[in-house]
PDB file of C-alpha atoms and ligand atoms in Angstrom:
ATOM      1  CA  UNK A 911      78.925  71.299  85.487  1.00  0.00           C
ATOM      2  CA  UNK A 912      79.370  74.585  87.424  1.00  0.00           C
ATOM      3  CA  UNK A 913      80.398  74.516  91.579  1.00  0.00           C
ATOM      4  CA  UNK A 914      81.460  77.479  93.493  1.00  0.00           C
ATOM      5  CA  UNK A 915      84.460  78.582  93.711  1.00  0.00           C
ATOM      6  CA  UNK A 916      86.003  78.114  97.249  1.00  0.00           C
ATOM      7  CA  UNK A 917      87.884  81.083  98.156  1.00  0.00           C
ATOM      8  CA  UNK A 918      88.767  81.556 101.681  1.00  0.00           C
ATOM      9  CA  UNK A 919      91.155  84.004 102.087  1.00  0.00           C
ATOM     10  CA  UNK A 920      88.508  86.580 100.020  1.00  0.00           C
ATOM     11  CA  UNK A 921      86.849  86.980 103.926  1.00  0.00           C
ATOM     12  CA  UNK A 922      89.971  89.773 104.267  1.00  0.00           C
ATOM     13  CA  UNK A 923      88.398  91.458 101.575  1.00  0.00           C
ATOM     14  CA  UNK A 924      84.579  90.699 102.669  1.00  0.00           C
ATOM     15  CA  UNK A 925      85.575  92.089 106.090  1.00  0.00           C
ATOM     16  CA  UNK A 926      87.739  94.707 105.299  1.00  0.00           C
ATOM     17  CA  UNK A 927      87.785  98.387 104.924  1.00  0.00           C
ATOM     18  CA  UNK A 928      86.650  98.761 101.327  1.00  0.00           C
ATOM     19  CA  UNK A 929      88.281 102.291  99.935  1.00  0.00           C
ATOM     20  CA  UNK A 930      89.986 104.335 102.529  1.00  0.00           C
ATOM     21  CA  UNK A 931      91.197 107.393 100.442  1.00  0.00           C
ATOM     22  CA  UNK A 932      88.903 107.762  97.403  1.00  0.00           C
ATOM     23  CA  UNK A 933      89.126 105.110  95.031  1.00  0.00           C
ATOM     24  CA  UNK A 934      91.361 102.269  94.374  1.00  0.00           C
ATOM     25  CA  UNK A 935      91.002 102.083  90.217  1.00  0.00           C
ATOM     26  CA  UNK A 936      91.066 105.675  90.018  1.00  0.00           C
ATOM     27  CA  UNK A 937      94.154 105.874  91.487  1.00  0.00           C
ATOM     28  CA  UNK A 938      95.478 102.937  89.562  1.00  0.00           C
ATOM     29  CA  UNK A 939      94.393 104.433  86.783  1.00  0.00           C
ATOM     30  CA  UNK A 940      96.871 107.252  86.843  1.00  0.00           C
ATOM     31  CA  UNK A 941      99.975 105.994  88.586  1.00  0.00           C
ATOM     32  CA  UNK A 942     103.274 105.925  87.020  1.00  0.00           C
ATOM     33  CA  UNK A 943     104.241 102.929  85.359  1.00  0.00           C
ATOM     34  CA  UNK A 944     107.339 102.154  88.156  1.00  0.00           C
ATOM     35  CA  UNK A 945     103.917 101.301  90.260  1.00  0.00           C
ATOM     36  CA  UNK A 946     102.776  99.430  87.891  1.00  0.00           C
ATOM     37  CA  UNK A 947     103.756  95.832  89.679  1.00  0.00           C
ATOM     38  CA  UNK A 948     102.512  96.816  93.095  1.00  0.00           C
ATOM     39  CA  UNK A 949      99.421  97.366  91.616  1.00  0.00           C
ATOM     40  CA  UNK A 950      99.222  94.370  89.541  1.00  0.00           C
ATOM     41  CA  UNK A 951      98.798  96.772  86.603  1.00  0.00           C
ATOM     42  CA  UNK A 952      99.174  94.731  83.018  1.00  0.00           C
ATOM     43  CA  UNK A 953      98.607  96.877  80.527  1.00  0.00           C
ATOM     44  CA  UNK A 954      97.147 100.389  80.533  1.00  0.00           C
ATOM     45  CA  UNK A 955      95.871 102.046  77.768  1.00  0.00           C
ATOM     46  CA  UNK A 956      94.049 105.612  77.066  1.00  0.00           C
ATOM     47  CA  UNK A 957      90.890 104.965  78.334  1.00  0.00           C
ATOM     48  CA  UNK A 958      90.971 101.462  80.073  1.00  0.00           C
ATOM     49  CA  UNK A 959      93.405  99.408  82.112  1.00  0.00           C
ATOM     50  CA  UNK A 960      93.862  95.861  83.047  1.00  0.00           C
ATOM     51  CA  UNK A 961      95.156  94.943  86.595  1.00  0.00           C
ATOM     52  CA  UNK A 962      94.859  91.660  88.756  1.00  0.00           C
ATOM     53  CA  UNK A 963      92.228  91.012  91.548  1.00  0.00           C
ATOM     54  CA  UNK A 964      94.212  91.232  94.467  1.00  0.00           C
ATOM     55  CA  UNK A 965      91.298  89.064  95.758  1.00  0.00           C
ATOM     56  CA  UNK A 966      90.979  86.489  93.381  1.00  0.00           C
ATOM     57  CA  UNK A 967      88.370  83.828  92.881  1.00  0.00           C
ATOM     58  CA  UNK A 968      91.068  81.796  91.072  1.00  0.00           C
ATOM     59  CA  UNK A 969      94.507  82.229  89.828  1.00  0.00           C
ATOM     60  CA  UNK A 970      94.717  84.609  86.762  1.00  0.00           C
ATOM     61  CA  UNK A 971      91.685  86.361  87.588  1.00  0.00           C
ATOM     62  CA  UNK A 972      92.002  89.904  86.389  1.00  0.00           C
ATOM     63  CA  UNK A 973      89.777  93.194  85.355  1.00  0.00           C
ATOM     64  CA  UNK A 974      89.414  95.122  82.831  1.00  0.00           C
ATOM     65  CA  UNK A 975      88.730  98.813  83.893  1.00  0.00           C
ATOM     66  CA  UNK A 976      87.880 101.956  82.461  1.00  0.00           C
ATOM     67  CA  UNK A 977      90.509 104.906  83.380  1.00  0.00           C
ATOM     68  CA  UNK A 978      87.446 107.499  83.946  1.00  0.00           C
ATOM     69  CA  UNK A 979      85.337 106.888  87.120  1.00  0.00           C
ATOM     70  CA  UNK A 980      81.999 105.880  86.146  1.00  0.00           C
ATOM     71  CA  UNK A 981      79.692 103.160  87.721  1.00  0.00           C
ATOM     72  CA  UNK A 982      77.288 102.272  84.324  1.00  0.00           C
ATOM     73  CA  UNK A 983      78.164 101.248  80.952  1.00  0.00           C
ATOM     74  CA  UNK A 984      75.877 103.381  79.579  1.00  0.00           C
ATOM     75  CA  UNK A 985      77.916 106.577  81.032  1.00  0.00           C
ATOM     76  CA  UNK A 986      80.884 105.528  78.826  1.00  0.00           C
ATOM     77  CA  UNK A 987      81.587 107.562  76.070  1.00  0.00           C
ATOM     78  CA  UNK A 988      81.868 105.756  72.358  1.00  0.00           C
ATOM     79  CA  UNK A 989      85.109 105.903  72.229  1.00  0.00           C
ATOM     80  CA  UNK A 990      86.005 104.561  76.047  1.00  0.00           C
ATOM     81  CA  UNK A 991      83.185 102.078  75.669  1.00  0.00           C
ATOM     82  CA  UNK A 992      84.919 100.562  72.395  1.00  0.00           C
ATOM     83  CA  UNK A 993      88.352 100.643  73.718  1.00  0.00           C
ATOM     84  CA  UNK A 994      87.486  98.706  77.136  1.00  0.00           C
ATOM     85  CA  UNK A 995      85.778  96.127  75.623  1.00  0.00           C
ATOM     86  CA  UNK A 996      88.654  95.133  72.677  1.00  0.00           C
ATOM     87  CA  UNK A 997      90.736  95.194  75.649  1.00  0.00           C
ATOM     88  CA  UNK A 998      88.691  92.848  77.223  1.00  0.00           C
ATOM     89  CA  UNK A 999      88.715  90.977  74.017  1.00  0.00           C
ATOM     90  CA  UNK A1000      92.789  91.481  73.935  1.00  0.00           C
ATOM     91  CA  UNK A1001      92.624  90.070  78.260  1.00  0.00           C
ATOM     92  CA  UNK A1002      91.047  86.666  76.717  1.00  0.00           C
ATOM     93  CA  UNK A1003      93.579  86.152  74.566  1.00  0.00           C
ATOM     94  CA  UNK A1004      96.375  86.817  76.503  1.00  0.00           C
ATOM     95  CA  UNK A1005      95.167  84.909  79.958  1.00  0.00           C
ATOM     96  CA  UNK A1006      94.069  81.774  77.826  1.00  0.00           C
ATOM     97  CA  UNK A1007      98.120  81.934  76.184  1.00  0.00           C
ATOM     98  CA  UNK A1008      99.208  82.800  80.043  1.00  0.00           C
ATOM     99  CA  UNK A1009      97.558  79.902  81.948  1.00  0.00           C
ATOM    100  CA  UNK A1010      95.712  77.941  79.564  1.00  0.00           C
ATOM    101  CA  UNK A1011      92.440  77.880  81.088  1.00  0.00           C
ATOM    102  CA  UNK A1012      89.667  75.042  80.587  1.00  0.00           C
ATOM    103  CA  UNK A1013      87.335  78.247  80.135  1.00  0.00           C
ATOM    104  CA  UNK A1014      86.775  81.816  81.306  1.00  0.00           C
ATOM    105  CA  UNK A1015      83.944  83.532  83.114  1.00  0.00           C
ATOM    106  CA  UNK A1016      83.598  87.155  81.654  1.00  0.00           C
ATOM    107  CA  UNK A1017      80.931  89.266  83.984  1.00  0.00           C
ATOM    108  CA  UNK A1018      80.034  92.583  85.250  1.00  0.00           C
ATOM    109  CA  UNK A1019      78.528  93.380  88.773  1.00  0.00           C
ATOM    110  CA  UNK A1020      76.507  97.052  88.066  1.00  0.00           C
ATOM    111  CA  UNK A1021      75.752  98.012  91.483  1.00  0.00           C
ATOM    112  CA  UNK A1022      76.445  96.669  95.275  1.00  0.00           C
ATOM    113  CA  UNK A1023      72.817  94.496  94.846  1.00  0.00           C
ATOM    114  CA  UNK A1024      74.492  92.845  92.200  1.00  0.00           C
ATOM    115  CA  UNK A1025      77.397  91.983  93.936  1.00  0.00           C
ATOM    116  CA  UNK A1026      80.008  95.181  92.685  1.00  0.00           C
ATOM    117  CA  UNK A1027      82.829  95.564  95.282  1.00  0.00           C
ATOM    118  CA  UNK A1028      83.232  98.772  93.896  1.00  0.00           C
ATOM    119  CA  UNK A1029      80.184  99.556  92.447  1.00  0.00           C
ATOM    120  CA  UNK A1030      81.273 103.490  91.595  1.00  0.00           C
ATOM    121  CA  UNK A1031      83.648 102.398  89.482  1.00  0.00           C
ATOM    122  CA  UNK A1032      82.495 100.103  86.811  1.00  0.00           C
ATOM    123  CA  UNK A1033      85.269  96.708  86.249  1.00  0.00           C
ATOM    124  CA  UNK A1034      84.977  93.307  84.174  1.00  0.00           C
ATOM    125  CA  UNK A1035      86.167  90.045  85.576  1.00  0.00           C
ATOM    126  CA  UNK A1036      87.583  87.972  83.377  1.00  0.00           C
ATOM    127  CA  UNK A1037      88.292  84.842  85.821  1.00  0.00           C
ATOM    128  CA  UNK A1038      90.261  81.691  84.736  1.00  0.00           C
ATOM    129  CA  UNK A1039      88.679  78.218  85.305  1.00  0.00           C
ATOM    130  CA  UNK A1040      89.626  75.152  85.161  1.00  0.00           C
ATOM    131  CA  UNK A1041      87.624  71.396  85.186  1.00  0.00           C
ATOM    132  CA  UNK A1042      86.926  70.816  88.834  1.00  0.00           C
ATOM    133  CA  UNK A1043      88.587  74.138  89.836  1.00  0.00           C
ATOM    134  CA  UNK A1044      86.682  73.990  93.160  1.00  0.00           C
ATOM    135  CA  UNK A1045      89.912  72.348  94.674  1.00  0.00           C
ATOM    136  CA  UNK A1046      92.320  74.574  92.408  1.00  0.00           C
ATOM    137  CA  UNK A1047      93.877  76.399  94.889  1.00  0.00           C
ATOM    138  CA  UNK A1048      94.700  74.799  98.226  1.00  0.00           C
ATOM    139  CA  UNK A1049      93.159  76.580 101.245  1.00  0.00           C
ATOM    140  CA  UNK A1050      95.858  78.770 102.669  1.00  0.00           C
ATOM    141  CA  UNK A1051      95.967  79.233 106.678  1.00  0.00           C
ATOM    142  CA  UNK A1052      97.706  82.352 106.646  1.00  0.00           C
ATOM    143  CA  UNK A1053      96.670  84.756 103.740  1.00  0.00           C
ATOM    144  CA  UNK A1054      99.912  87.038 103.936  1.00  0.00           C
ATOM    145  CA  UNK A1055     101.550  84.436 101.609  1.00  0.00           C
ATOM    146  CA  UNK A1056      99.248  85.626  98.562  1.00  0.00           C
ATOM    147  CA  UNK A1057     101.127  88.820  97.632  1.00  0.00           C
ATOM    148  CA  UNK A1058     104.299  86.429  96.796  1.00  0.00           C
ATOM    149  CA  UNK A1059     101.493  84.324  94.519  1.00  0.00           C
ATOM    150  CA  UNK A1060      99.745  87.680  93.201  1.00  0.00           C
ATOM    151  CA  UNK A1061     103.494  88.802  92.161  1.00  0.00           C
ATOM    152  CA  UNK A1062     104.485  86.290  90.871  1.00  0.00           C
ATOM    153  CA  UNK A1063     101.155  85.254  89.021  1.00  0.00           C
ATOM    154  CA  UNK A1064     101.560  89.259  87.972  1.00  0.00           C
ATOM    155  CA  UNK A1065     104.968  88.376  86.352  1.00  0.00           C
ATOM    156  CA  UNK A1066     103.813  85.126  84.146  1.00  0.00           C
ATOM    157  CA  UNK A1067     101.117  87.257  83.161  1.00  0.00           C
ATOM    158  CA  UNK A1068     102.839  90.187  81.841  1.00  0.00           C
ATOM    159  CA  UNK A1069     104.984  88.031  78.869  1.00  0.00           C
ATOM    160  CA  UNK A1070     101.307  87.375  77.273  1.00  0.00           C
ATOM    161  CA  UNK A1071     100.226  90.796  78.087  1.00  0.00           C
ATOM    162  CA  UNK A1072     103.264  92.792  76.614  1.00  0.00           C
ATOM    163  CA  UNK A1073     101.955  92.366  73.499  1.00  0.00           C
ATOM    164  CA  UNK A1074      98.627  94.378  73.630  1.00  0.00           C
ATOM    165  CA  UNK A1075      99.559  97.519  72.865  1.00  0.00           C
ATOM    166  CA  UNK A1076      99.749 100.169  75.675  1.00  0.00           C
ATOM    167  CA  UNK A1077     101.858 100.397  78.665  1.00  0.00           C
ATOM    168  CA  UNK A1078     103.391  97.906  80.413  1.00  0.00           C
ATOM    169  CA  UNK A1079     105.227  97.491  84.149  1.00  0.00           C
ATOM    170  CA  UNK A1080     108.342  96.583  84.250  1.00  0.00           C
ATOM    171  CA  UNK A1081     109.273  93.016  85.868  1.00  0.00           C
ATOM    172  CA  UNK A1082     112.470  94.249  87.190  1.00  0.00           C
ATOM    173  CA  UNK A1083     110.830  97.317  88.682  1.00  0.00           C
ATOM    174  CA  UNK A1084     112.163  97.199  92.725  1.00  0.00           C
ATOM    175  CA  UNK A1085     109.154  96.426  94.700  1.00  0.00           C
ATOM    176  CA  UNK A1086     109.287  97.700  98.166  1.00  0.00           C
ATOM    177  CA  UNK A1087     109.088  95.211 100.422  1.00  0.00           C
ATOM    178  CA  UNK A1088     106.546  97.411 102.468  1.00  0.00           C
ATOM    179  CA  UNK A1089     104.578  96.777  99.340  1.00  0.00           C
ATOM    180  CA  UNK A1090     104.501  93.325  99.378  1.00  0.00           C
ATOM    181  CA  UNK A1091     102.764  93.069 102.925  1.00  0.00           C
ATOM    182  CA  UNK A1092     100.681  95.668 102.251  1.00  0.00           C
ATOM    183  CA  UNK A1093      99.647  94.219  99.216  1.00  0.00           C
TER     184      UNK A1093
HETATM  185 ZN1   ZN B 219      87.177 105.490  90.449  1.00  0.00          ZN
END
């Protein structure tokens, strides 16, 4: 039994400016580890990266991103193309221990017609669901409370995902609180 997922505060997104300076998982994908919690950064290894959606269909729901900007699968190399899908095989395993999820939904938008946010730069969703998940998150009237949530979801997250190898953000990095509203 499948519903939609009920998402409101994902119109900030919708409406939003989508990349102002070049793009968002590039530069993710080469910041210093100290920025590793602002950018909801989990584990980053040599050729892929994992980092929560800021704009999440449901709690937990992360990607799994390849360092080098690319927008098809098929422009990976073998070596970047193996590495970012064990480390989407490593995300499962670490968000089912995190949050325990009735199941996952593990999918790739290729292209803005498909529904890519950022379709030059290829990402997997791996989103957390749960039985009649519909109603899992209440609706929230004022969105500038998510950061908090996206922190702090970004902190449970990072005990299951310490252990795939790579690097890892520090939980008791300072986060700026210029960060947080900016989020
Ligand atoms: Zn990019």
């Amino acid at each position: 039994m499948t519903h939609p997922i009920w998402a409101p505060w994902r119109i900030e997104y919708i409406v939003g400016p989508k990349i102002k300076d070049g793009c968002i998982f590039c530069a993710y994908a080469n910041r210093e580890c100290q920025g590793f919690r602002s950018d909801l950064t989990l584990v980053r290894q040599e050729h892929a990266y994992v980092a929560l959606n800021r704009y999440p269909f449901t709690a937990g729901h992360i990607m799994v991103i390849p360092r080098r900007h690319v927008a098809g699968i098929e422009e990976l190399s073998e070596a970047e193309y193996q590495e970012l899908f064990a480390l989407v095989r490593s995300a499962c395993g670490a968000l089912r221990a995190a949050v325990r999820p009735d199941g996952l939904n593990v999918g790739i938008n290729l292209g803005e017609a498909a529904g890519a946010g950022i379709a030059p730069h290829l990402h997997v969703h791996v989103v957390p669901r749960w039985a009649g998940d519909t109603n899992f998150m209440p609706v929230l009237a004022d969105v500038r409370v998510m950061p908090q949530a996206l922190d702090d979801t970004w902190k449970h997250l990072m005990k299951s995902f310490q252990n795939i190898d790579g690097e890892h953000g520090d939980p008791n990095t300072e986060l700026p609180s210029e960060t947080l509203s900016i989020l």
